[in-house]
Every structure is written in structure tokens, then in C-alpha cells.
mmCIF file of C-alpha atoms in Angstrom:
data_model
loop_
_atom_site.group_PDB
_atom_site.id
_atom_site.type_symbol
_atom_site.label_atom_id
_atom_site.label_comp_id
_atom_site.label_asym_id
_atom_site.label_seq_id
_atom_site.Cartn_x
_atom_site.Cartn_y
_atom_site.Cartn_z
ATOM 1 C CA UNK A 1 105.384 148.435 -94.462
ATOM 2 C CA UNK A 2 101.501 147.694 -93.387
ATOM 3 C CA UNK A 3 102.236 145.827 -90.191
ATOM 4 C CA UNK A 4 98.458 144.443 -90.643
ATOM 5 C CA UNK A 5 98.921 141.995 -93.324
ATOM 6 C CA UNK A 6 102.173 140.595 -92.345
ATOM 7 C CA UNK A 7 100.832 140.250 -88.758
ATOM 8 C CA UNK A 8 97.982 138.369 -90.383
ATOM 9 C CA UNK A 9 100.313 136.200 -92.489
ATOM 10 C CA UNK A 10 102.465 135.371 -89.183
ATOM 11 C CA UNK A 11 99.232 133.801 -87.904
ATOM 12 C CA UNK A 12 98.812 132.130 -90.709
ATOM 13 C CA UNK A 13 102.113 130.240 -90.300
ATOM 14 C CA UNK A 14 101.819 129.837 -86.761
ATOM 15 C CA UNK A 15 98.277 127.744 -87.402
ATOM 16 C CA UNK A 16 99.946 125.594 -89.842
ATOM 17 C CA UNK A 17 100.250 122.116 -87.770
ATOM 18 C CA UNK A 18 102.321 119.701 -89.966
ATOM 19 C CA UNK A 19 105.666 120.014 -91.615
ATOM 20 C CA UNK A 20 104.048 118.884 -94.538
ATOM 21 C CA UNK A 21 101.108 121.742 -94.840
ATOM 22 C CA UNK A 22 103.870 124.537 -93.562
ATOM 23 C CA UNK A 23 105.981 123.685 -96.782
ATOM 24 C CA UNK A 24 102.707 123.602 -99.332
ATOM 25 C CA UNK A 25 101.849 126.651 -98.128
ATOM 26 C CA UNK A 26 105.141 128.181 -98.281
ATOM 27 C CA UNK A 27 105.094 126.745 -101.688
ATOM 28 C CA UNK A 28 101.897 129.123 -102.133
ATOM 29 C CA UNK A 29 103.628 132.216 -100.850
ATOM 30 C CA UNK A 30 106.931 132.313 -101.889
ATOM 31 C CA UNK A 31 108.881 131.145 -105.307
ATOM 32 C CA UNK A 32 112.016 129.005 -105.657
ATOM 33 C CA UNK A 33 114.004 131.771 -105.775
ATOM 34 C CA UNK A 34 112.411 133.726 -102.598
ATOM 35 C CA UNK A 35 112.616 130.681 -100.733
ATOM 36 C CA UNK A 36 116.179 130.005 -101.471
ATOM 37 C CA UNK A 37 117.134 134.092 -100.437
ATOM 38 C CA UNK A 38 115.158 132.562 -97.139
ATOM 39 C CA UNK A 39 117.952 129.715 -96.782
ATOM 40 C CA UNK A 40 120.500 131.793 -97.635
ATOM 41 C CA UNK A 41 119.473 134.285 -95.056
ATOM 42 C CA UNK A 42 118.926 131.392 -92.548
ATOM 43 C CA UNK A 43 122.632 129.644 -93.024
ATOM 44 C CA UNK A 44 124.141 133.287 -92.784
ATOM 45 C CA UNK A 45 122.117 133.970 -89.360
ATOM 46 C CA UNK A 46 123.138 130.462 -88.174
ATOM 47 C CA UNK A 47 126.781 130.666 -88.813
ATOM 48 C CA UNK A 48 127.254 134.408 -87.467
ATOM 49 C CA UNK A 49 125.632 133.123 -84.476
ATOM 50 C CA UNK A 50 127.714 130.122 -83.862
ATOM 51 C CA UNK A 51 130.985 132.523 -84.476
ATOM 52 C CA UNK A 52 133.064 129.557 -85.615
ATOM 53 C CA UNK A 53 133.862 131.587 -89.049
ATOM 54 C CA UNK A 54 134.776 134.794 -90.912
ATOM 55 C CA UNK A 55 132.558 136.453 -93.274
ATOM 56 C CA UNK A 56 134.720 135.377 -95.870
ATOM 57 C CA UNK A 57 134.840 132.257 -95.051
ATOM 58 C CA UNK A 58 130.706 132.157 -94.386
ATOM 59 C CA UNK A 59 130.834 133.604 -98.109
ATOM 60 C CA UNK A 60 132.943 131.089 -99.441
ATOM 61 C CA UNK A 61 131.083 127.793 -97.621
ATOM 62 C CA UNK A 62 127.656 128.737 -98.367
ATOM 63 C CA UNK A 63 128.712 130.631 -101.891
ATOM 64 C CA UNK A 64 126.744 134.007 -100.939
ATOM 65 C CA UNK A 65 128.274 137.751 -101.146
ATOM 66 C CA UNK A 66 129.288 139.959 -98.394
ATOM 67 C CA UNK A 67 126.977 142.444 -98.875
ATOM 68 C CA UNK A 68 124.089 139.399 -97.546
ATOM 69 C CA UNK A 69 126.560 138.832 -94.560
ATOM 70 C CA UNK A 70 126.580 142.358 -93.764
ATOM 71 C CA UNK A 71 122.752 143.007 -93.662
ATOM 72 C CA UNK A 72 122.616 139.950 -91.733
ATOM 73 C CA UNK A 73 125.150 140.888 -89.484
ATOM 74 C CA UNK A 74 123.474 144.401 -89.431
ATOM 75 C CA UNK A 75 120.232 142.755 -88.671
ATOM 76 C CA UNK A 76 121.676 140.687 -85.293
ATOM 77 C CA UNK A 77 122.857 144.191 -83.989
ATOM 78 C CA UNK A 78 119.311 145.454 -83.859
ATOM 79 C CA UNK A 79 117.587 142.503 -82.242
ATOM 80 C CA UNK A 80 117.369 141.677 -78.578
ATOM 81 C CA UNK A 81 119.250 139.738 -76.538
ATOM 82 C CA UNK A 82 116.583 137.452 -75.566
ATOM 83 C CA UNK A 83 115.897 137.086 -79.266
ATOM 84 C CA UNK A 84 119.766 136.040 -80.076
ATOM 85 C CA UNK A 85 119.482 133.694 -77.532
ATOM 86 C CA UNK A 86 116.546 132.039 -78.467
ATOM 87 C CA UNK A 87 117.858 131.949 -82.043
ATOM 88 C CA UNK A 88 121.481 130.795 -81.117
ATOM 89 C CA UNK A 89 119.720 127.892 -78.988
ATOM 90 C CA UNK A 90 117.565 126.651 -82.015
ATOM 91 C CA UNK A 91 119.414 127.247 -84.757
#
């Protein structure tokens, strides 16, 4: 992936001010069904990081397939630990 554009759209985001002008222009980038892969993504994150349930159960409550648990899962692996614990503290 061209690091350049999604650098430039990170910048983007990070100049939006208001709640309100962060969601319409999330509205412009992504569709329904992008956005909801995005919550998805996010409640899978959350819960693996608050350790509380199985993947089966995190499939079960949130009605999403282990294969999205295991990239997700995958995904916390790679990151930092500073990262995890910024996440786990804001999440």
C-alpha cells in the first residue's frame, strides 16, 4: 500500500474538530457497510483487550465469525506495547 495517501487521509481526520464534522466526513469516505466492518473490528479489539471473554463467546455477543477474531487477535500480536496500552486505557 502507498503509505502517502493514507498518511494524508490520517491528517485529514486528525484536523477534523467536532464529533459532528468527523462523522460527515466519515460519511464521505466510507459506506454503511465499511463503517460497520469498522465497528465490528472496534468491539472485537475492545473485548480481546479487556480479556473478560472467549472468542466464542466474543463471536456469539457481537454476532461476528472467528476468522474476524483471529485477524484481530493476529493484529494485537504485532503492535507495541505502548500501543496496547494506550488502546486498553481508551477503549
Amino acid at each position: 500500500m502507498n503509505q502517502g495517501p493514507w498518511k494524508a487521509f490520517i491528517r485529514l481526520c486528525e484536523d477534523m474538530s467536532h464529533d459532528q464534522e468527523l462523522s460527515a466526513f466519515f460519511d464521505l469516505f466510507f459506506t454503511i457497510e465499511e463503517k460497520e466492518t469498522l465497528a465490528s473490528r472496534y468491539l472485537i479489539i475492545k473485548a480481546l483487550l479487556e480479556d473478560k471473554l472467549t472468542q466464542r463467546e466474543i463471536a456469539n455477543t457481537y454476532k461476528v465469525s472467528i476468522s474476524q477474531i483471529t485477524r484481530g487477535s493476529n493484529a494485537l500480536k504485532i503492535i507495541s506495547h505502548k500501543l496496547k496500552k494506550a488502546l486498553t486505557s481508551r477503549m
